[in-house]
mmCIF file of C-alpha atoms and ligand atoms in Angstrom:
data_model
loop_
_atom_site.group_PDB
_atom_site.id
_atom_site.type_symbol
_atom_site.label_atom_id
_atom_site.label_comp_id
_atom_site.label_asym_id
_atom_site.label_seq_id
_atom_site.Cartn_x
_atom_site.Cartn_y
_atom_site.Cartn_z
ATOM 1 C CA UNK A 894 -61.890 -148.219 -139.339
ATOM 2 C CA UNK A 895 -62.365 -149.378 -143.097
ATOM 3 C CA UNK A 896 -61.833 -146.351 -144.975
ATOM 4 C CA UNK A 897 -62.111 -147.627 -148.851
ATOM 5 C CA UNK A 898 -65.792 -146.606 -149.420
ATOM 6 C CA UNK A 899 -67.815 -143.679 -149.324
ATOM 7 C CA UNK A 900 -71.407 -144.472 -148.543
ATOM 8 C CA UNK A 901 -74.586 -142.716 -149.364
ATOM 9 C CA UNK A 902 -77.881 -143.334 -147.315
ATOM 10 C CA UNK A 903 -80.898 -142.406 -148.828
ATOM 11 C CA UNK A 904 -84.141 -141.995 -145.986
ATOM 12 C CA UNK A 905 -81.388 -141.219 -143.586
ATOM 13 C CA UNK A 906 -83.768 -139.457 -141.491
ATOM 14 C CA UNK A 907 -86.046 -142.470 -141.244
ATOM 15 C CA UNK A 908 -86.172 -145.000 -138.420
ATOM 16 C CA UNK A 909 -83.626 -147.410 -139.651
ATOM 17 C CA UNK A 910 -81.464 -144.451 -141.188
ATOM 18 C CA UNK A 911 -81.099 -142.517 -137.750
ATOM 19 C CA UNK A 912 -79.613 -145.579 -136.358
ATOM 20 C CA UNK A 913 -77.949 -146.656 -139.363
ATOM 21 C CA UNK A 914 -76.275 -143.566 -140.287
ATOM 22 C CA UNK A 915 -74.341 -143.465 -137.045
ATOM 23 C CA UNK A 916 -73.211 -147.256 -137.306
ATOM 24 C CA UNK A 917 -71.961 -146.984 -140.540
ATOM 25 C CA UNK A 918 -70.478 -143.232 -139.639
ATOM 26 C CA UNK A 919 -68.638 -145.640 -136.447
ATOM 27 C CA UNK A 920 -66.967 -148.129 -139.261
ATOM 28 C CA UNK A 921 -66.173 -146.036 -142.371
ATOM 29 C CA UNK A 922 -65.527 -142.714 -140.622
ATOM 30 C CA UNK A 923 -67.549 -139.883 -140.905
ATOM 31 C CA UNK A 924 -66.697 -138.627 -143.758
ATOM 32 C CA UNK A 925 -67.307 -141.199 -145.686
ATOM 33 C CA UNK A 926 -71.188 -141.659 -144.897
ATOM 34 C CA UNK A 927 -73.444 -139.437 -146.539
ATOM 35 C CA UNK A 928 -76.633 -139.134 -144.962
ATOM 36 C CA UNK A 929 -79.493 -137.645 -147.178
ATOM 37 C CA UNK A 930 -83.676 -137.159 -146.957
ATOM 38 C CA UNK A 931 -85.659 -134.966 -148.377
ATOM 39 C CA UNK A 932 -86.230 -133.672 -144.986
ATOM 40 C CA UNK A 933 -83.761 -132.877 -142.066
ATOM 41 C CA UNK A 934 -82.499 -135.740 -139.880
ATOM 42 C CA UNK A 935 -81.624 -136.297 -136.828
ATOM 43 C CA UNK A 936 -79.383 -133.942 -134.590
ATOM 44 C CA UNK A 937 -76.688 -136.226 -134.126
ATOM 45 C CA UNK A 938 -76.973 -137.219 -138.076
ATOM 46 C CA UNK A 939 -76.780 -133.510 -139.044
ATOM 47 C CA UNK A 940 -73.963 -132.966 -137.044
ATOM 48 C CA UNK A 941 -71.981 -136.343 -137.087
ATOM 49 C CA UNK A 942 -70.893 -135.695 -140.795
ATOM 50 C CA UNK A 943 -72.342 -134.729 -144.350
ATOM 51 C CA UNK A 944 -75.770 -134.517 -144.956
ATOM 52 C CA UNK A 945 -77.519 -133.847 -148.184
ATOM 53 C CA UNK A 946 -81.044 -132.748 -149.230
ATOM 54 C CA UNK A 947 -82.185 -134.803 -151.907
ATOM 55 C CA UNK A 948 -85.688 -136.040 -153.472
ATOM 56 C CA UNK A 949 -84.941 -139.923 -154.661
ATOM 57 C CA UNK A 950 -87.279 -139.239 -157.431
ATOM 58 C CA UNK A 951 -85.005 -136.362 -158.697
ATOM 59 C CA UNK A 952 -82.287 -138.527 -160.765
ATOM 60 C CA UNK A 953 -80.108 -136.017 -161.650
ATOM 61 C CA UNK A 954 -79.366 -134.274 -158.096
ATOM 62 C CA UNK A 955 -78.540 -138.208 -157.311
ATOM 63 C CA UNK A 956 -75.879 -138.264 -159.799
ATOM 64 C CA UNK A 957 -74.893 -134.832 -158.796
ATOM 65 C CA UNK A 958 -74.494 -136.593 -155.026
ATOM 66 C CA UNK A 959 -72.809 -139.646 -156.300
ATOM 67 C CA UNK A 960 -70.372 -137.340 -158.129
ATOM 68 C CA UNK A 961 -69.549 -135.093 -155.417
ATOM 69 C CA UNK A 962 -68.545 -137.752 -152.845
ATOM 70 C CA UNK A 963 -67.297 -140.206 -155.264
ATOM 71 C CA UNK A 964 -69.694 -142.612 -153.702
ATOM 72 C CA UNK A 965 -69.082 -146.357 -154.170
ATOM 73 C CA UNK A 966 -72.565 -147.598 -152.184
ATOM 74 C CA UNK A 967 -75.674 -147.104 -151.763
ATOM 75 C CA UNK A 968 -77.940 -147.627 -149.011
ATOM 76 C CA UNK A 969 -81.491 -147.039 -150.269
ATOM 77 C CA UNK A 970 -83.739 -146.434 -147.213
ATOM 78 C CA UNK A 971 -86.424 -144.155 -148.433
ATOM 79 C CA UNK A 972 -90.145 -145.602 -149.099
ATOM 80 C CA UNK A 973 -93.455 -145.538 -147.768
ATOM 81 C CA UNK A 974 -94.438 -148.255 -145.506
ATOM 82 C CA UNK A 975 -97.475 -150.169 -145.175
ATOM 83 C CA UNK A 976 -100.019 -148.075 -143.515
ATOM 84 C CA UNK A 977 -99.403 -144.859 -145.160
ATOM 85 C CA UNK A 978 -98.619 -146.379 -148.707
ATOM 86 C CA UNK A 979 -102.438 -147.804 -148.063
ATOM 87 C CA UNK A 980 -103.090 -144.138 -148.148
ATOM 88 C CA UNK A 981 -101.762 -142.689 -150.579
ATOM 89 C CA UNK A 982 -101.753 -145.735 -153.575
ATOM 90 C CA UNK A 983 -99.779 -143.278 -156.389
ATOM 91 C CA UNK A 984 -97.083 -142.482 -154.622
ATOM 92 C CA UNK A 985 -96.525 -145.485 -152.745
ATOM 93 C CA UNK A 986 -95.607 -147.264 -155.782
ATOM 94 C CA UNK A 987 -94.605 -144.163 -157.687
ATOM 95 C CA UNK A 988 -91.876 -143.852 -154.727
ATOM 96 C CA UNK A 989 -90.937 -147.461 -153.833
ATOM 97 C CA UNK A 990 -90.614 -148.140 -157.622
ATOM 98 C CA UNK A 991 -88.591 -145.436 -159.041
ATOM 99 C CA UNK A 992 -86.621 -145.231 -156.095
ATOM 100 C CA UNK A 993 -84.657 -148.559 -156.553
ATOM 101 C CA UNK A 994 -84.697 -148.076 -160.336
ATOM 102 C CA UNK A 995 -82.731 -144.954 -159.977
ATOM 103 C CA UNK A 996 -80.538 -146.670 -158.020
ATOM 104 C CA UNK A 997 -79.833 -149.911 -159.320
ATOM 105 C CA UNK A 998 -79.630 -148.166 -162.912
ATOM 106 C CA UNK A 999 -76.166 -146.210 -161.306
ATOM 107 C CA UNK A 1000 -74.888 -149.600 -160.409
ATOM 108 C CA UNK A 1001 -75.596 -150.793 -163.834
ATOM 109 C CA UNK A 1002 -73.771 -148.149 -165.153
ATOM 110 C CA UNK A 1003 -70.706 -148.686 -163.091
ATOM 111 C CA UNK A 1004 -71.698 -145.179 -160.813
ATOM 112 C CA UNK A 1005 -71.555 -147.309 -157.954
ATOM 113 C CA UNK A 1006 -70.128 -150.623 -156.893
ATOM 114 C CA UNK A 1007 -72.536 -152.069 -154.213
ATOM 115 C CA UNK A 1008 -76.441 -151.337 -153.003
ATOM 116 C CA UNK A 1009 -78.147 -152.208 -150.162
ATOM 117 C CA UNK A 1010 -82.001 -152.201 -150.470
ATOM 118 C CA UNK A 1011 -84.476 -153.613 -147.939
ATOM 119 C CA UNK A 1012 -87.398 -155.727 -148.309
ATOM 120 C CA UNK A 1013 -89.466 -156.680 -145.724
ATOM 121 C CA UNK A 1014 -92.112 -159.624 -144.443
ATOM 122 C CA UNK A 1015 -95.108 -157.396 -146.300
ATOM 123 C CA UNK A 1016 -94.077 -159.656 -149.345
ATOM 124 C CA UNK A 1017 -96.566 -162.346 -147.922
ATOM 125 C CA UNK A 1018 -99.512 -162.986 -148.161
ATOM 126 C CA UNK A 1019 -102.833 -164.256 -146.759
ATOM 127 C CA UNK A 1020 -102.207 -167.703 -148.472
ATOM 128 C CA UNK A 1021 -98.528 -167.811 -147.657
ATOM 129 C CA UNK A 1022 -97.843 -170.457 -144.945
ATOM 130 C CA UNK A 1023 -98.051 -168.180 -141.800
ATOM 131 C CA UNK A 1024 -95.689 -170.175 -139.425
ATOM 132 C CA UNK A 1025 -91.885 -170.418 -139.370
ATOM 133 C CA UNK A 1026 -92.380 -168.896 -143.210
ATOM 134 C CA UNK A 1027 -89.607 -170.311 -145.701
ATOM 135 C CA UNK A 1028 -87.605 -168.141 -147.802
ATOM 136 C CA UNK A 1029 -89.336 -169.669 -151.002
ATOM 137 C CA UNK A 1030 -92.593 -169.802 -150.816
ATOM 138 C CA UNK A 1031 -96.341 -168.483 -151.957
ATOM 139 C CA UNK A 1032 -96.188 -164.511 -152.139
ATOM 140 C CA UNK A 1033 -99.419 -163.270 -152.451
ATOM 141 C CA UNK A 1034 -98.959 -159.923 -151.066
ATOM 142 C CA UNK A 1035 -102.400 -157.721 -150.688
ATOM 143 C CA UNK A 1036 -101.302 -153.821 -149.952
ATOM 144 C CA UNK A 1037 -99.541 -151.443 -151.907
ATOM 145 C CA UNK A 1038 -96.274 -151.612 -150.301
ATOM 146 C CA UNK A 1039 -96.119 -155.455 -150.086
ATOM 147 C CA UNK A 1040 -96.548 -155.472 -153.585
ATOM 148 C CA UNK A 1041 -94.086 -152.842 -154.422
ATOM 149 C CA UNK A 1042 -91.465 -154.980 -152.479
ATOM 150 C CA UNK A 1043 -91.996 -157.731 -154.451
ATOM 151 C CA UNK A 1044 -91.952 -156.187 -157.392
ATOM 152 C CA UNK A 1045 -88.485 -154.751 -156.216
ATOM 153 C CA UNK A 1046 -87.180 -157.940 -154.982
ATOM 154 C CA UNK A 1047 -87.566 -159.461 -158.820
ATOM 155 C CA UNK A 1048 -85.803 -156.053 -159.749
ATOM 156 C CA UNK A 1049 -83.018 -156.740 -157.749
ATOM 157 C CA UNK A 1050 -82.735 -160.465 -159.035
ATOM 158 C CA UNK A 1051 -82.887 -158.889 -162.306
ATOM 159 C CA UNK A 1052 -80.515 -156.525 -162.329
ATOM 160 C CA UNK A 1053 -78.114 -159.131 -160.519
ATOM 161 C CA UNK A 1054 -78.592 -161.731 -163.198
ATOM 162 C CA UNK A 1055 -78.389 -159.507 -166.225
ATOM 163 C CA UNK A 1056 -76.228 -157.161 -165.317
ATOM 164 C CA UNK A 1057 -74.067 -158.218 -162.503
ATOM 165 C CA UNK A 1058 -75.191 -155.565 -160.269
ATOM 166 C CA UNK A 1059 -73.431 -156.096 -156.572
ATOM 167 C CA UNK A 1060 -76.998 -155.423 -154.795
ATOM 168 C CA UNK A 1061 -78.167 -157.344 -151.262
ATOM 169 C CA UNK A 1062 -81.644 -157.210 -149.390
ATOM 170 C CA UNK A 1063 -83.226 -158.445 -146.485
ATOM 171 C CA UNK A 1064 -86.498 -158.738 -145.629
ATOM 172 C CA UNK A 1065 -86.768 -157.249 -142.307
ATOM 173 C CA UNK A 1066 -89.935 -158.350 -139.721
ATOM 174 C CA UNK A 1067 -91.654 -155.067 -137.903
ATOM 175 C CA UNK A 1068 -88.605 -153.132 -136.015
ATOM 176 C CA UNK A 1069 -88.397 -151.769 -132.506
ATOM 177 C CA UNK A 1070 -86.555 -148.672 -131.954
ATOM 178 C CA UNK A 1071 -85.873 -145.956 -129.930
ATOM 179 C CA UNK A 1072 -83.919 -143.520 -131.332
ATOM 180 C CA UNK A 1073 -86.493 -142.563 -133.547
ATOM 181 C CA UNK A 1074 -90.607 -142.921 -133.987
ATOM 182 C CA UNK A 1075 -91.397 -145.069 -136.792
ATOM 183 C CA UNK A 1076 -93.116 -144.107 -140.155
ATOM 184 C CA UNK A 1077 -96.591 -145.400 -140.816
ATOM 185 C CA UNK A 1078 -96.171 -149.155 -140.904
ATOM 186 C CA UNK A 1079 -98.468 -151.739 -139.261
ATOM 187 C CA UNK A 1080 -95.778 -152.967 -136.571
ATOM 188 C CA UNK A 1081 -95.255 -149.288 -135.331
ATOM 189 C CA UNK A 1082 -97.510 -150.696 -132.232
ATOM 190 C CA UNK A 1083 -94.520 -152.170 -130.888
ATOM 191 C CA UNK A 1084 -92.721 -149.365 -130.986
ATOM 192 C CA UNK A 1085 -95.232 -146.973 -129.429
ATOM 193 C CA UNK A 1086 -96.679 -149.130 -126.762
ATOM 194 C CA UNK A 1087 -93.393 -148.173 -124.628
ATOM 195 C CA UNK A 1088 -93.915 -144.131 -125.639
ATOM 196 C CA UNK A 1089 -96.978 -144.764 -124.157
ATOM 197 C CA UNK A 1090 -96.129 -146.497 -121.042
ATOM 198 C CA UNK A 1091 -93.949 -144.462 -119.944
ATOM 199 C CA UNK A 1092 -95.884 -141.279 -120.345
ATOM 200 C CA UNK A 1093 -99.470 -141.703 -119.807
ATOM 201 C CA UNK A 1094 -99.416 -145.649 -118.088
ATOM 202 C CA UNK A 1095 -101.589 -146.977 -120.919
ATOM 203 C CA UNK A 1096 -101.778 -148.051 -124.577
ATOM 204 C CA UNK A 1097 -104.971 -148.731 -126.896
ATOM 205 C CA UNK A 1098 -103.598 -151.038 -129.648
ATOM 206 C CA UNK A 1099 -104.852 -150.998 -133.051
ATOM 207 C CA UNK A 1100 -104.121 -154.677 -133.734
ATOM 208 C CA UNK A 1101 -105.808 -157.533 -131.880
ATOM 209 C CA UNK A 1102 -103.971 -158.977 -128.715
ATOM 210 C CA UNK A 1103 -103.601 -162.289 -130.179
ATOM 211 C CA UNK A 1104 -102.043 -160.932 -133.819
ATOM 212 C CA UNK A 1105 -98.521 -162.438 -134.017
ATOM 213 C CA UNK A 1106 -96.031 -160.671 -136.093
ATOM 214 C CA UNK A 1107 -92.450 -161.284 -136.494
ATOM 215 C CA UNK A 1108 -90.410 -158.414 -134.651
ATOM 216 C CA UNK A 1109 -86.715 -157.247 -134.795
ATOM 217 C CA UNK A 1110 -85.035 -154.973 -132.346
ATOM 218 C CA UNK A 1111 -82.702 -152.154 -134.123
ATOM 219 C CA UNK A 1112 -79.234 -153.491 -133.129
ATOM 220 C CA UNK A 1113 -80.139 -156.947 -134.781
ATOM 221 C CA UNK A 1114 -81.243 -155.399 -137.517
ATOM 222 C CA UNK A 1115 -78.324 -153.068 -138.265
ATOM 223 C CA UNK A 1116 -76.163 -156.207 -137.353
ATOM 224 C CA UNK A 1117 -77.787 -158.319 -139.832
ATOM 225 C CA UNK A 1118 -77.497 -155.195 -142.348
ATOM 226 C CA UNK A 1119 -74.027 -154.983 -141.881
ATOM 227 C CA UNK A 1120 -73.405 -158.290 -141.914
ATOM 228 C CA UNK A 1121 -74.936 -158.768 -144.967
ATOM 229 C CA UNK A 1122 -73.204 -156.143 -146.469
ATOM 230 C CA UNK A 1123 -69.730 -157.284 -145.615
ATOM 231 C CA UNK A 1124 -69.989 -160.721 -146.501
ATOM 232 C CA UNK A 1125 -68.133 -161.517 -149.664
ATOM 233 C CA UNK A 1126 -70.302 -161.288 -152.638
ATOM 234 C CA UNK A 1127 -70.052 -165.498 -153.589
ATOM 235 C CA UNK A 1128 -71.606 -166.603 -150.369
ATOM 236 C CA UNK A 1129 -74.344 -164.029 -150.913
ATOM 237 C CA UNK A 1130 -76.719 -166.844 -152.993
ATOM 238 C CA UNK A 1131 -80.263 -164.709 -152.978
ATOM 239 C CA UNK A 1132 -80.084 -161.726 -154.787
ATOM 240 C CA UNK A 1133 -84.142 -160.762 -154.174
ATOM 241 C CA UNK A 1134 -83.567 -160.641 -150.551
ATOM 242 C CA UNK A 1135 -83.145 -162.587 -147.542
ATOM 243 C CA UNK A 1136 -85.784 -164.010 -144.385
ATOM 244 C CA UNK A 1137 -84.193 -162.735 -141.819
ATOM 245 C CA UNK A 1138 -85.963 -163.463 -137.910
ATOM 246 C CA UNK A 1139 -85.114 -162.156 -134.470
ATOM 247 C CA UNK A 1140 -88.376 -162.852 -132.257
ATOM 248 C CA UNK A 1141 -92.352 -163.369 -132.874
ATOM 249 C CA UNK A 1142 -94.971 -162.030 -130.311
ATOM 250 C CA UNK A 1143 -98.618 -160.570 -130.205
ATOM 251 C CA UNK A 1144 -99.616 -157.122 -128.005
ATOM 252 C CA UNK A 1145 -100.288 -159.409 -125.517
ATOM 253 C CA UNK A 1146 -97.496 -161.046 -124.945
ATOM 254 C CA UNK A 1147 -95.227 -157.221 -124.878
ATOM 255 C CA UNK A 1148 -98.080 -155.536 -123.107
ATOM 256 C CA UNK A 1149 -97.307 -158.535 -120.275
ATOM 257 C CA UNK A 1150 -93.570 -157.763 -120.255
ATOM 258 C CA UNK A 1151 -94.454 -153.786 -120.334
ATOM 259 C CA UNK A 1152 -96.548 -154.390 -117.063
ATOM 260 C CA UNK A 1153 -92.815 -155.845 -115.311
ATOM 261 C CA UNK A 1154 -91.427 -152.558 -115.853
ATOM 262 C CA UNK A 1155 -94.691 -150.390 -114.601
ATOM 263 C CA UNK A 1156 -96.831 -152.260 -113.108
ATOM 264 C CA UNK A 1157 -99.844 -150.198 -112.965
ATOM 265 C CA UNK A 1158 -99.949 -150.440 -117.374
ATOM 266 C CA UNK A 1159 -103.319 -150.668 -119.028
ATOM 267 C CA UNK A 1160 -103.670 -152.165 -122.371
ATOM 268 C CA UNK A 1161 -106.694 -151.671 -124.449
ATOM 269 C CA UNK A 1162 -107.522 -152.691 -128.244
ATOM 270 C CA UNK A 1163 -109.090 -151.278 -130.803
ATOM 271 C CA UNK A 1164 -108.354 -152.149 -134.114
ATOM 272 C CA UNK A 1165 -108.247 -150.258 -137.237
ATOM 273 C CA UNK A 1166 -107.285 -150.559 -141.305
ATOM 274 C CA UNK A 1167 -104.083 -151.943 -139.859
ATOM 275 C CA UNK A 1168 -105.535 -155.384 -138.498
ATOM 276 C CA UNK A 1169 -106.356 -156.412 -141.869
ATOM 277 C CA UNK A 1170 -102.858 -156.026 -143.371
ATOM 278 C CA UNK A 1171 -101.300 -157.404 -140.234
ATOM 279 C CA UNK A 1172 -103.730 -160.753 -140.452
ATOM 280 C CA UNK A 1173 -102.294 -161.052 -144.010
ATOM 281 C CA UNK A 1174 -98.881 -161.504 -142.822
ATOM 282 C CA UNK A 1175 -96.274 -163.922 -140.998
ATOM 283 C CA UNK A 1176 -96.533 -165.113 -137.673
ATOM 284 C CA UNK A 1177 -93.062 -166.099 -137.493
ATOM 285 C CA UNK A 1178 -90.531 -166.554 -140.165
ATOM 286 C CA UNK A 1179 -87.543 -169.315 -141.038
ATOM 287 C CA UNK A 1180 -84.271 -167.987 -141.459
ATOM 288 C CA UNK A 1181 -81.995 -170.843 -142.154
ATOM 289 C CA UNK A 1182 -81.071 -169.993 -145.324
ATOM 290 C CA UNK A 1183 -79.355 -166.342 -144.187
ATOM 291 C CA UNK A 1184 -77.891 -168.760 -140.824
ATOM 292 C CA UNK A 1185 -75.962 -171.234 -143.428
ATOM 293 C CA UNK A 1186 -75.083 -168.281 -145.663
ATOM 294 C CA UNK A 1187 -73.517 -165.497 -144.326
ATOM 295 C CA UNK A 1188 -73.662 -167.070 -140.427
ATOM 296 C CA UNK A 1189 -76.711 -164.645 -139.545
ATOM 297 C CA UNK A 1190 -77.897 -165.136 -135.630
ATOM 298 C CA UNK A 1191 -80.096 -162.955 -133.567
ATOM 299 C CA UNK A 1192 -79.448 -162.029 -129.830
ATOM 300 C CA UNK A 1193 -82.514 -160.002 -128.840
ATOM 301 C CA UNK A 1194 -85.928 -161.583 -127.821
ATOM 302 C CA UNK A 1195 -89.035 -159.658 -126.503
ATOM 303 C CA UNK A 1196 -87.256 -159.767 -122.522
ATOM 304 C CA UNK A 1197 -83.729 -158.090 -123.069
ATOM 305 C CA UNK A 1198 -85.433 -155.827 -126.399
ATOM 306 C CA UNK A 1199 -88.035 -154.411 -123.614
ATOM 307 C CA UNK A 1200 -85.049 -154.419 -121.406
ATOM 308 C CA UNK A 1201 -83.161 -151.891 -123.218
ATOM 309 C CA UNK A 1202 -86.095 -150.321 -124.538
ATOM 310 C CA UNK A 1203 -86.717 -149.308 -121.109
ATOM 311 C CA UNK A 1204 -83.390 -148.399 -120.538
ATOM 312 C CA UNK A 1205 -83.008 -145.484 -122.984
ATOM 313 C CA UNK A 1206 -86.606 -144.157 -123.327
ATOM 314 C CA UNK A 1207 -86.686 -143.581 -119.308
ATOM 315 C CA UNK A 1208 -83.350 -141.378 -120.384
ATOM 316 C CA UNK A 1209 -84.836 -139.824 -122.732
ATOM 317 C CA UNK A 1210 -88.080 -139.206 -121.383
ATOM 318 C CA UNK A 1211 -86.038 -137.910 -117.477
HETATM 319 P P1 LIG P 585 -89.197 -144.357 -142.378
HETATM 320 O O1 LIG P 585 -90.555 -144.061 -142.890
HETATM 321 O O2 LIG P 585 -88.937 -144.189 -140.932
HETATM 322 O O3 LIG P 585 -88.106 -143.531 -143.178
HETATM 323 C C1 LIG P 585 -88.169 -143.346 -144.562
HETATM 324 C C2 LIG P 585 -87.428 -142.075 -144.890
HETATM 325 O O4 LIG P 585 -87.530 -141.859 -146.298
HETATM 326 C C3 LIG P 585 -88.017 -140.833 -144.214
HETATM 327 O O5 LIG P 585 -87.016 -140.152 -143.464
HETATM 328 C C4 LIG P 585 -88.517 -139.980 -145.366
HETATM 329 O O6 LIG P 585 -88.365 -138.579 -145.156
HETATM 330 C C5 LIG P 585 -87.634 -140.461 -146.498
HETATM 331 N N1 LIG P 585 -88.220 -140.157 -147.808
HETATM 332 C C6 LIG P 585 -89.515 -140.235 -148.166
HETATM 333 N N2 LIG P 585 -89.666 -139.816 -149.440
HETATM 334 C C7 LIG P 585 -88.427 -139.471 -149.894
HETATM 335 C C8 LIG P 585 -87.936 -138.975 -151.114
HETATM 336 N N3 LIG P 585 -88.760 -138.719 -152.140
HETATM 337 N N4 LIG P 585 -86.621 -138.742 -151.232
HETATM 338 C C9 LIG P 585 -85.777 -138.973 -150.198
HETATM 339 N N5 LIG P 585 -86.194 -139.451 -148.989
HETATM 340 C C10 LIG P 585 -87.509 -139.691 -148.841
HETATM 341 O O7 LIG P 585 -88.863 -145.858 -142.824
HETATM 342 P P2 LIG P 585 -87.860 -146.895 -142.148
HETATM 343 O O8 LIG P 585 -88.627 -147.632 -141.119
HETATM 344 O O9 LIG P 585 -86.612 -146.235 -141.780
HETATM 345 O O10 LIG P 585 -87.664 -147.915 -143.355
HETATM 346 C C11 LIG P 585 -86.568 -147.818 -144.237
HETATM 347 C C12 LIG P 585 -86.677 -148.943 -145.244
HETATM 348 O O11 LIG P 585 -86.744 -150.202 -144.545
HETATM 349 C C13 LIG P 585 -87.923 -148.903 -146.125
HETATM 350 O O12 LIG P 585 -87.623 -149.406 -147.394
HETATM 351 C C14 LIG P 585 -88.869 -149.860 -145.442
HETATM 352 O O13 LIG P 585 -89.789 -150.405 -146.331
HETATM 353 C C15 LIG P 585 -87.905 -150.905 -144.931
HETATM 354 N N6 LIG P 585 -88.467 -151.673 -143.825
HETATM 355 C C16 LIG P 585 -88.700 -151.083 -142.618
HETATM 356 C C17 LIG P 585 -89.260 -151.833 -141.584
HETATM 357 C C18 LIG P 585 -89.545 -151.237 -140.238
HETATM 358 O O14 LIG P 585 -90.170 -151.899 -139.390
HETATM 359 N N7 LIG P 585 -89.123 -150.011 -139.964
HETATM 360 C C19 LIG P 585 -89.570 -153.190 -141.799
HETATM 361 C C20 LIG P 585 -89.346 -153.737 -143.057
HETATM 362 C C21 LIG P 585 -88.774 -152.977 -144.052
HETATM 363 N N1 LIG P 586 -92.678 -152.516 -140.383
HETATM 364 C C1 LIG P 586 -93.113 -152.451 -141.735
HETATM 365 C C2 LIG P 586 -94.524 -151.999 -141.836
HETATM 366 O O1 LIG P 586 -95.260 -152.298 -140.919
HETATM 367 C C3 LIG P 586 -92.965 -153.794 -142.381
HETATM 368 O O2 LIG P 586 -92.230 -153.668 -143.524
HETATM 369 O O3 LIG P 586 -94.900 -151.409 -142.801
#
């Protein structure tokens, strides 16, 4: 157990946070990981260890936070994603913005040594080249929430350059979990096809069965997070944030490996608002750059993902 940080998660209620929370609780010790949301998290979050209230637009109860726990790094979780940020334009940026600039201005102070921030493939664009993506390339991004990532991943660049600020990023494809739902993004299809399976034997999608997007499951991603975050700070060479790629498919293509597992599911499709933003980015991305660095490699595809998607929502749902 590495006990010489303290850790503070902001969005620890989220879909990455539920699962990260208790990975980081596993390594650092309980104590040491402080989960906070503005709303309530988890049952095994609240009870694992410390959890705080906190609004990430309220600056002062951070520093309270920081203060308390003597917190050396951040984990900066909270945002709206895609769908919803489509929805509500204001506070989309309002809240992806100020977020990180509350948070990398406490590292720039010396507050906090290290902050983890995630990015994510919405930084593309429609004129991006859509296969096997490279780290450096056209970013044209066309929704609220792609642009606010971009914006954040020249923020974190910035900060990095200017001020030496210890901060690391990845930009994660669409993730599949099952601890908890996901919240208003444009891969949460993935995520809810198997809800769906399992309880009523049928799924209408809202994306197009041919739409391609590149896909993560959970453990890979909190790997890759924690990876990333351990790695020491001079092999870490992008500071806006890194590809990072575990597997590419379409509905389809999981709707076909759904069927394996119960055999009499239906998929239907009807697409919405979310089709458009979905057309806009990746089909699958390259990743080289975070392999060479810091010896990133994926181990779940779309068979053992649905595998042990399977596993645990047949538990849960028993
Ligand atoms: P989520 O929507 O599941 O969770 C976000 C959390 O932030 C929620 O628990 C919410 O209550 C909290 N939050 C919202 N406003 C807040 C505020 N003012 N103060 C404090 N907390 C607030 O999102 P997620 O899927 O867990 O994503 C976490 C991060 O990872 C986000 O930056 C997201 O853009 C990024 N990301 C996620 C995915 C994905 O597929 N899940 C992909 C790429 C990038
Ligand atoms: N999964 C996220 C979304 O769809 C991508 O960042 O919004």
């Amino acid at each position: 157990m590495i006990n010489k940080d303290t850790i503070l998660l902001i969005g620890a209620s989220g879909q990455i946070g539920t699962d990260l929370t208790m990975s980081l609780r596993t390594i650092y010790g309980a104590s040491h990981v402080v989960a906070s949301d503005i709303k309530s998290a988890s049952t095994e979050v609240m009870e694992s260890g410390p959890f705080e209230q906190l609004d990430i637009m309220d600056p002062v109860r951070l520093n309270e936070i920081v203060l308390k726990y003597k917190v050396t790094q951040v984990y900066l979780l909270a945002a709206l994603l895609s769908a919803t940020a489509e929805k509500n334009i204001e506070l989309g940026w309002a809240l992806n913005m100020r977020s990180l600039s509350h948070v990398l201005d406490l590292a720039r102070h010396g507050k906090v040594k290290k902050v983890y921030w995630p990015s994510s493939i919405a930084v593309f664009g429609p004129t991006t080249p859509s296969v096997n993506t490279p780290q450096h390339t056209v970013m044209d991004p066309n929704t609220v929430y792609g642009i606010s990532k971009q914006a954040g991943e020249r923020w974190c660049e910035y900060y990095h350059q200017k001020f030496g600020v210890d901060v690391r990023s990845i930009r994660y494809p669409g993730l599949i979990s099952w601890k908890a739902k996901p919240g208003g993004g444009t891969t949460d299809y993935a995520v809810h096809i198997f809800h769906e399976a399992l309880k009523y034997g049928r799924y209408e999608s809202f994306l197009s069965e041919t739409t391609s997007l590149p896909m993560m499951y959970m453990p890979d991603a909190i790997r890759a997070t924690l990876e990333l975050m351990e790695a020491p700070a001079d092999s870490i060479k992008i500071r806006s944030s890194y590809n990072v790629a575990g597997t590419s498919f379409n509905p389809a293509e999981i709707a076909a490996v759904v069927k394996q597992y119960i055999p009499h599911f239906e998929i239907t499709y009807k697409t919405d608002e979310r089709q458009a933003i979905a057309k806009s980015w990746p089909q699958s991305i390259n990743d080289s750059l975070a392999r060479e660095h810091w010896n990133w490699k994926h181990e779940y595809d779309l068979g053992n993902m649905a595998e042990d998607m399977m596993l645990n929502l047949k538990k849960k749902y028993k």
